[in-house]
Amino acid sequence: MAVLLVSALDSLRMYLGSDFLITEVEDGIPTGSPSPGDGMRMTLPRIGAGPNGVSIVSMVTSGGTNQRGGPIHVRYELWDAEPGLLPSWERMWEGQLHLRSGRIGIVEEVGEEGDEYLEFDTGRRDSTWSARVLTRYLSNTDEPDFPATVVDVDLYRMQLWPV
């Protein structure tokens, strides 16, 4: 049975239709591929993968042009072995990531000057990890008198474990 060694949570508010990256970072700078501006073609609906990260199209919406939409939340999980799947979560992607810096973080594709993001440290530099991205989208479904976007949250899990 797999054991969760460490986890951390990071979040940001997205622009409508923006992509974000979960990619290798070092000293607050994305150093992995994909990186901002890669213009990566999605390999599956909503996600594309490079050797050091993934590019994801968020499901959040916004009140208007150039306004921030709902939040996305990414939970990083470092496991000692492959974790089991979670029944209520959709598996978006599974593969391997090589992290030269040993750190990974979220970066908005069209970030703003001064944006800072958590750097999740795996504790091992220059290592290849098995990786999986899971997602779950939450919206208002219980109150039909209010818009569905009253609650508009995108959840992600980036699970890493030794190859």
PDB file of C-alpha atoms in Angstrom:
ATOM      1  CA  MET A   1       0.000   0.000   0.000  1.00  0.00           C
ATOM      2  CA  ALA A   2       1.369   3.402  -1.030  1.00  0.00           C
ATOM      3  CA  VAL A   3       2.164   5.965   1.660  1.00  0.00           C
ATOM      4  CA  LEU A   4       1.788   9.717   1.176  1.00  0.00           C
ATOM      5  CA  LEU A   5       5.145  11.226   2.198  1.00  0.00           C
ATOM      6  CA  VAL A   6       4.397  14.940   1.871  1.00  0.00           C
ATOM      7  CA  SER A   7       1.832  17.237   0.257  1.00  0.00           C
ATOM      8  CA  ALA A   8       1.293  20.949  -0.318  1.00  0.00           C
ATOM      9  CA  LEU A   9      -1.466  23.125  -1.742  1.00  0.00           C
ATOM     10  CA  ASP A  10      -1.142  26.101  -4.091  1.00  0.00           C
ATOM     11  CA  SER A  11      -3.813  28.138  -5.868  1.00  0.00           C
ATOM     12  CA  LEU A  12      -4.339  31.053  -8.214  1.00  0.00           C
ATOM     13  CA  ARG A  13      -7.155  32.909  -9.962  1.00  0.00           C
ATOM     14  CA  MET A  14      -7.145  32.466 -13.710  1.00  0.00           C
ATOM     15  CA  TYR A  15      -8.096  34.663 -16.645  1.00  0.00           C
ATOM     16  CA  LEU A  16     -10.978  33.260 -18.670  1.00  0.00           C
ATOM     17  CA  GLY A  17      -9.668  30.744 -21.203  1.00  0.00           C
ATOM     18  CA  SER A  18      -6.111  30.820 -19.842  1.00  0.00           C
ATOM     19  CA  ASP A  19      -3.805  27.857 -19.690  1.00  0.00           C
ATOM     20  CA  PHE A  20      -1.642  27.182 -16.696  1.00  0.00           C
ATOM     21  CA  LEU A  21       1.415  25.026 -16.247  1.00  0.00           C
ATOM     22  CA  ILE A  22       2.525  22.572 -13.626  1.00  0.00           C
ATOM     23  CA  THR A  23       6.194  22.616 -14.505  1.00  0.00           C
ATOM     24  CA  GLU A  24       9.715  22.470 -13.162  1.00  0.00           C
ATOM     25  CA  VAL A  25      10.651  25.688 -11.341  1.00  0.00           C
ATOM     26  CA  GLU A  26      13.797  27.031  -9.741  1.00  0.00           C
ATOM     27  CA  ASP A  27      13.982  30.232  -7.694  1.00  0.00           C
ATOM     28  CA  GLY A  28      10.475  31.215  -8.835  1.00  0.00           C
ATOM     29  CA  ILE A  29      11.317  30.849 -12.536  1.00  0.00           C
ATOM     30  CA  PRO A  30       9.764  28.129 -14.724  1.00  0.00           C
ATOM     31  CA  THR A  31      12.678  26.125 -16.122  1.00  0.00           C
ATOM     32  CA  GLY A  32      10.783  23.113 -17.440  1.00  0.00           C
ATOM     33  CA  SER A  33       9.113  22.338 -20.710  1.00  0.00           C
ATOM     34  CA  PRO A  34       6.382  23.270 -21.155  1.00  0.00           C
ATOM     35  CA  SER A  35       7.228  26.802 -20.127  1.00  0.00           C
ATOM     36  CA  PRO A  36       5.317  30.044 -20.703  1.00  0.00           C
ATOM     37  CA  GLY A  37       5.056  30.726 -24.412  1.00  0.00           C
ATOM     38  CA  ASP A  38       5.723  27.138 -25.541  1.00  0.00           C
ATOM     39  CA  GLY A  39       2.412  27.195 -27.445  1.00  0.00           C
ATOM     40  CA  MET A  40       2.136  23.484 -26.797  1.00  0.00           C
ATOM     41  CA  ARG A  41      -0.406  21.420 -28.708  1.00  0.00           C
ATOM     42  CA  MET A  42      -2.725  19.558 -26.359  1.00  0.00           C
ATOM     43  CA  THR A  43      -2.066  15.807 -26.543  1.00  0.00           C
ATOM     44  CA  LEU A  44      -5.399  15.039 -24.862  1.00  0.00           C
ATOM     45  CA  PRO A  45      -8.441  17.275 -24.316  1.00  0.00           C
ATOM     46  CA  ARG A  46      -7.362  20.109 -21.992  1.00  0.00           C
ATOM     47  CA  ILE A  47      -3.802  18.843 -21.312  1.00  0.00           C
ATOM     48  CA  GLY A  48      -0.427  18.594 -23.021  1.00  0.00           C
ATOM     49  CA  ALA A  49       2.793  17.183 -21.574  1.00  0.00           C
ATOM     50  CA  GLY A  50       6.463  17.931 -22.024  1.00  0.00           C
ATOM     51  CA  PRO A  51       9.516  16.316 -20.421  1.00  0.00           C
ATOM     52  CA  ASN A  52       9.381  18.565 -17.318  1.00  0.00           C
ATOM     53  CA  GLY A  53       5.755  19.613 -16.966  1.00  0.00           C
ATOM     54  CA  VAL A  54       2.203  19.786 -18.228  1.00  0.00           C
ATOM     55  CA  SER A  55       0.052  22.538 -19.748  1.00  0.00           C
ATOM     56  CA  ILE A  56      -3.621  22.534 -18.717  1.00  0.00           C
ATOM     57  CA  VAL A  57      -6.628  24.502 -19.986  1.00  0.00           C
ATOM     58  CA  SER A  58      -8.610  25.592 -16.935  1.00  0.00           C
ATOM     59  CA  MET A  59     -12.386  25.108 -16.645  1.00  0.00           C
ATOM     60  CA  VAL A  60     -12.944  28.314 -14.624  1.00  0.00           C
ATOM     61  CA  THR A  61     -15.086  31.158 -15.957  1.00  0.00           C
ATOM     62  CA  SER A  62     -14.947  34.918 -15.546  1.00  0.00           C
ATOM     63  CA  GLY A  63     -17.317  37.852 -15.217  1.00  0.00           C
ATOM     64  CA  GLY A  64     -15.925  39.536 -18.338  1.00  0.00           C
ATOM     65  CA  THR A  65     -12.948  40.136 -20.583  1.00  0.00           C
ATOM     66  CA  ASN A  66      -9.611  40.367 -18.754  1.00  0.00           C
ATOM     67  CA  GLN A  67     -11.198  39.706 -15.372  1.00  0.00           C
ATOM     68  CA  ARG A  68      -9.983  37.007 -13.068  1.00  0.00           C
ATOM     69  CA  GLY A  69     -12.252  33.978 -12.957  1.00  0.00           C
ATOM     70  CA  GLY A  70     -12.650  31.315 -10.323  1.00  0.00           C
ATOM     71  CA  PRO A  71      -9.700  29.810  -8.520  1.00  0.00           C
ATOM     72  CA  ILE A  72      -7.760  26.705  -9.399  1.00  0.00           C
ATOM     73  CA  HIS A  73      -6.203  24.700  -6.618  1.00  0.00           C
ATOM     74  CA  VAL A  74      -3.304  22.278  -7.123  1.00  0.00           C
ATOM     75  CA  ARG A  75      -2.395  19.745  -4.473  1.00  0.00           C
ATOM     76  CA  TYR A  76       1.071  18.269  -4.884  1.00  0.00           C
ATOM     77  CA  GLU A  77       1.493  14.765  -3.489  1.00  0.00           C
ATOM     78  CA  LEU A  78       4.763  12.874  -3.117  1.00  0.00           C
ATOM     79  CA  TRP A  79       4.217   9.131  -2.626  1.00  0.00           C
ATOM     80  CA  ASP A  80       6.591   6.266  -1.874  1.00  0.00           C
ATOM     81  CA  ALA A  81       4.855   4.090  -4.527  1.00  0.00           C
ATOM     82  CA  GLU A  82       2.023   4.420  -7.061  1.00  0.00           C
ATOM     83  CA  PRO A  83      -1.088   5.691  -5.250  1.00  0.00           C
ATOM     84  CA  GLY A  84      -4.524   4.262  -5.922  1.00  0.00           C
ATOM     85  CA  LEU A  85      -6.993   6.173  -8.084  1.00  0.00           C
ATOM     86  CA  LEU A  86      -9.714   8.288  -6.477  1.00  0.00           C
ATOM     87  CA  PRO A  87     -13.177   7.331  -7.784  1.00  0.00           C
ATOM     88  CA  SER A  88     -14.609  10.877  -7.898  1.00  0.00           C
ATOM     89  CA  TRP A  89     -11.567  12.344  -9.719  1.00  0.00           C
ATOM     90  CA  GLU A  90     -10.942  12.280 -13.493  1.00  0.00           C
ATOM     91  CA  ARG A  91      -7.504  11.082 -14.598  1.00  0.00           C
ATOM     92  CA  MET A  92      -6.210  13.675 -17.094  1.00  0.00           C
ATOM     93  CA  TRP A  93      -2.705  12.410 -17.754  1.00  0.00           C
ATOM     94  CA  GLU A  94      -0.147   9.872 -16.562  1.00  0.00           C
ATOM     95  CA  GLY A  95       3.507   9.595 -17.568  1.00  0.00           C
ATOM     96  CA  GLN A  96       6.969  10.612 -16.389  1.00  0.00           C
ATOM     97  CA  LEU A  97       8.560  13.957 -15.554  1.00  0.00           C
ATOM     98  CA  HIS A  98      12.280  14.658 -15.254  1.00  0.00           C
ATOM     99  CA  LEU A  99      12.948  17.342 -12.625  1.00  0.00           C
ATOM    100  CA  ARG A 100      16.526  18.576 -12.787  1.00  0.00           C
ATOM    101  CA  SER A 101      15.874  21.105  -9.999  1.00  0.00           C
ATOM    102  CA  GLY A 102      13.788  18.639  -7.975  1.00  0.00           C
ATOM    103  CA  ARG A 103      11.047  21.294  -7.706  1.00  0.00           C
ATOM    104  CA  ILE A 104       7.711  21.770  -9.423  1.00  0.00           C
ATOM    105  CA  GLY A 105       5.085  24.522  -9.296  1.00  0.00           C
ATOM    106  CA  ILE A 106       2.117  26.137 -11.016  1.00  0.00           C
ATOM    107  CA  VAL A 107       2.679  29.019 -13.382  1.00  0.00           C
ATOM    108  CA  GLU A 108      -0.019  30.931 -15.246  1.00  0.00           C
ATOM    109  CA  GLU A 109       0.625  30.879 -19.001  1.00  0.00           C
ATOM    110  CA  VAL A 110      -0.070  34.626 -19.083  1.00  0.00           C
ATOM    111  CA  GLY A 111       1.211  35.529 -15.631  1.00  0.00           C
ATOM    112  CA  GLU A 112       1.601  39.010 -14.272  1.00  0.00           C
ATOM    113  CA  GLU A 113       4.846  40.648 -13.238  1.00  0.00           C
ATOM    114  CA  GLY A 114       5.564  39.791  -9.626  1.00  0.00           C
ATOM    115  CA  ASP A 115       3.384  36.667  -9.469  1.00  0.00           C
ATOM    116  CA  GLU A 116       4.889  34.233  -6.991  1.00  0.00           C
ATOM    117  CA  TYR A 117       4.125  30.549  -6.764  1.00  0.00           C
ATOM    118  CA  LEU A 118       4.905  27.795  -4.336  1.00  0.00           C
ATOM    119  CA  GLU A 119       7.851  25.567  -5.230  1.00  0.00           C
ATOM    120  CA  PHE A 120       7.078  21.995  -4.229  1.00  0.00           C
ATOM    121  CA  ASP A 121      10.385  20.294  -3.414  1.00  0.00           C
ATOM    122  CA  THR A 122      10.618  16.543  -4.064  1.00  0.00           C
ATOM    123  CA  GLY A 123      13.894  16.386  -2.139  1.00  0.00           C
ATOM    124  CA  ARG A 124      15.734  14.801  -5.090  1.00  0.00           C
ATOM    125  CA  ARG A 125      17.524  16.765  -7.801  1.00  0.00           C
ATOM    126  CA  ASP A 126      17.997  15.394 -11.319  1.00  0.00           C
ATOM    127  CA  SER A 127      15.380  12.656 -10.909  1.00  0.00           C
ATOM    128  CA  THR A 128      12.684  11.134 -13.071  1.00  0.00           C
ATOM    129  CA  TRP A 129       9.282  10.619 -11.448  1.00  0.00           C
ATOM    130  CA  SER A 130       6.169   8.740 -12.392  1.00  0.00           C
ATOM    131  CA  ALA A 131       3.438  11.376 -12.434  1.00  0.00           C
ATOM    132  CA  ARG A 132      -0.319  11.620 -12.675  1.00  0.00           C
ATOM    133  CA  VAL A 133      -2.669  14.608 -12.946  1.00  0.00           C
ATOM    134  CA  LEU A 134      -6.201  14.187 -11.594  1.00  0.00           C
ATOM    135  CA  THR A 135      -8.936  16.824 -11.798  1.00  0.00           C
ATOM    136  CA  ARG A 136     -12.304  17.637 -10.351  1.00  0.00           C
ATOM    137  CA  TYR A 137     -14.494  20.627 -11.299  1.00  0.00           C
ATOM    138  CA  LEU A 138     -16.971  21.989  -8.756  1.00  0.00           C
ATOM    139  CA  SER A 139     -19.861  24.319  -9.586  1.00  0.00           C
ATOM    140  CA  ASN A 140     -23.175  25.287  -8.054  1.00  0.00           C
ATOM    141  CA  THR A 141     -25.639  22.454  -8.633  1.00  0.00           C
ATOM    142  CA  ASP A 142     -27.646  22.667  -5.398  1.00  0.00           C
ATOM    143  CA  GLU A 143     -29.188  26.141  -5.756  1.00  0.00           C
ATOM    144  CA  PRO A 144     -31.078  26.467  -9.066  1.00  0.00           C
ATOM    145  CA  ASP A 145     -32.077  30.080  -8.208  1.00  0.00           C
ATOM    146  CA  PHE A 146     -28.408  31.129  -8.489  1.00  0.00           C
ATOM    147  CA  PRO A 147     -25.977  30.877 -11.414  1.00  0.00           C
ATOM    148  CA  ALA A 148     -23.813  27.748 -11.651  1.00  0.00           C
ATOM    149  CA  THR A 149     -20.704  29.961 -11.582  1.00  0.00           C
ATOM    150  CA  VAL A 150     -21.417  31.187  -8.034  1.00  0.00           C
ATOM    151  CA  VAL A 151     -19.253  28.226  -7.107  1.00  0.00           C
ATOM    152  CA  ASP A 152     -16.672  27.749  -9.861  1.00  0.00           C
ATOM    153  CA  VAL A 153     -13.588  25.892  -8.677  1.00  0.00           C
ATOM    154  CA  ASP A 154     -11.065  23.747 -10.538  1.00  0.00           C
ATOM    155  CA  LEU A 155      -9.213  21.175  -8.389  1.00  0.00           C
ATOM    156  CA  TYR A 156      -6.088  19.284  -9.457  1.00  0.00           C
ATOM    157  CA  ARG A 157      -3.811  16.702  -7.894  1.00  0.00           C
ATOM    158  CA  MET A 158      -0.242  16.307  -9.160  1.00  0.00           C
ATOM    159  CA  GLN A 159       0.868  12.942  -7.833  1.00  0.00           C
ATOM    160  CA  LEU A 160       4.553  11.982  -8.009  1.00  0.00           C
ATOM    161  CA  TRP A 161       6.185   8.680  -7.055  1.00  0.00           C
ATOM    162  CA  PRO A 162       9.477   6.907  -7.862  1.00  0.00           C
ATOM    163  CA  VAL A 163       9.771   5.252 -11.277  1.00  0.00           C
TER     164      VAL A 163
END
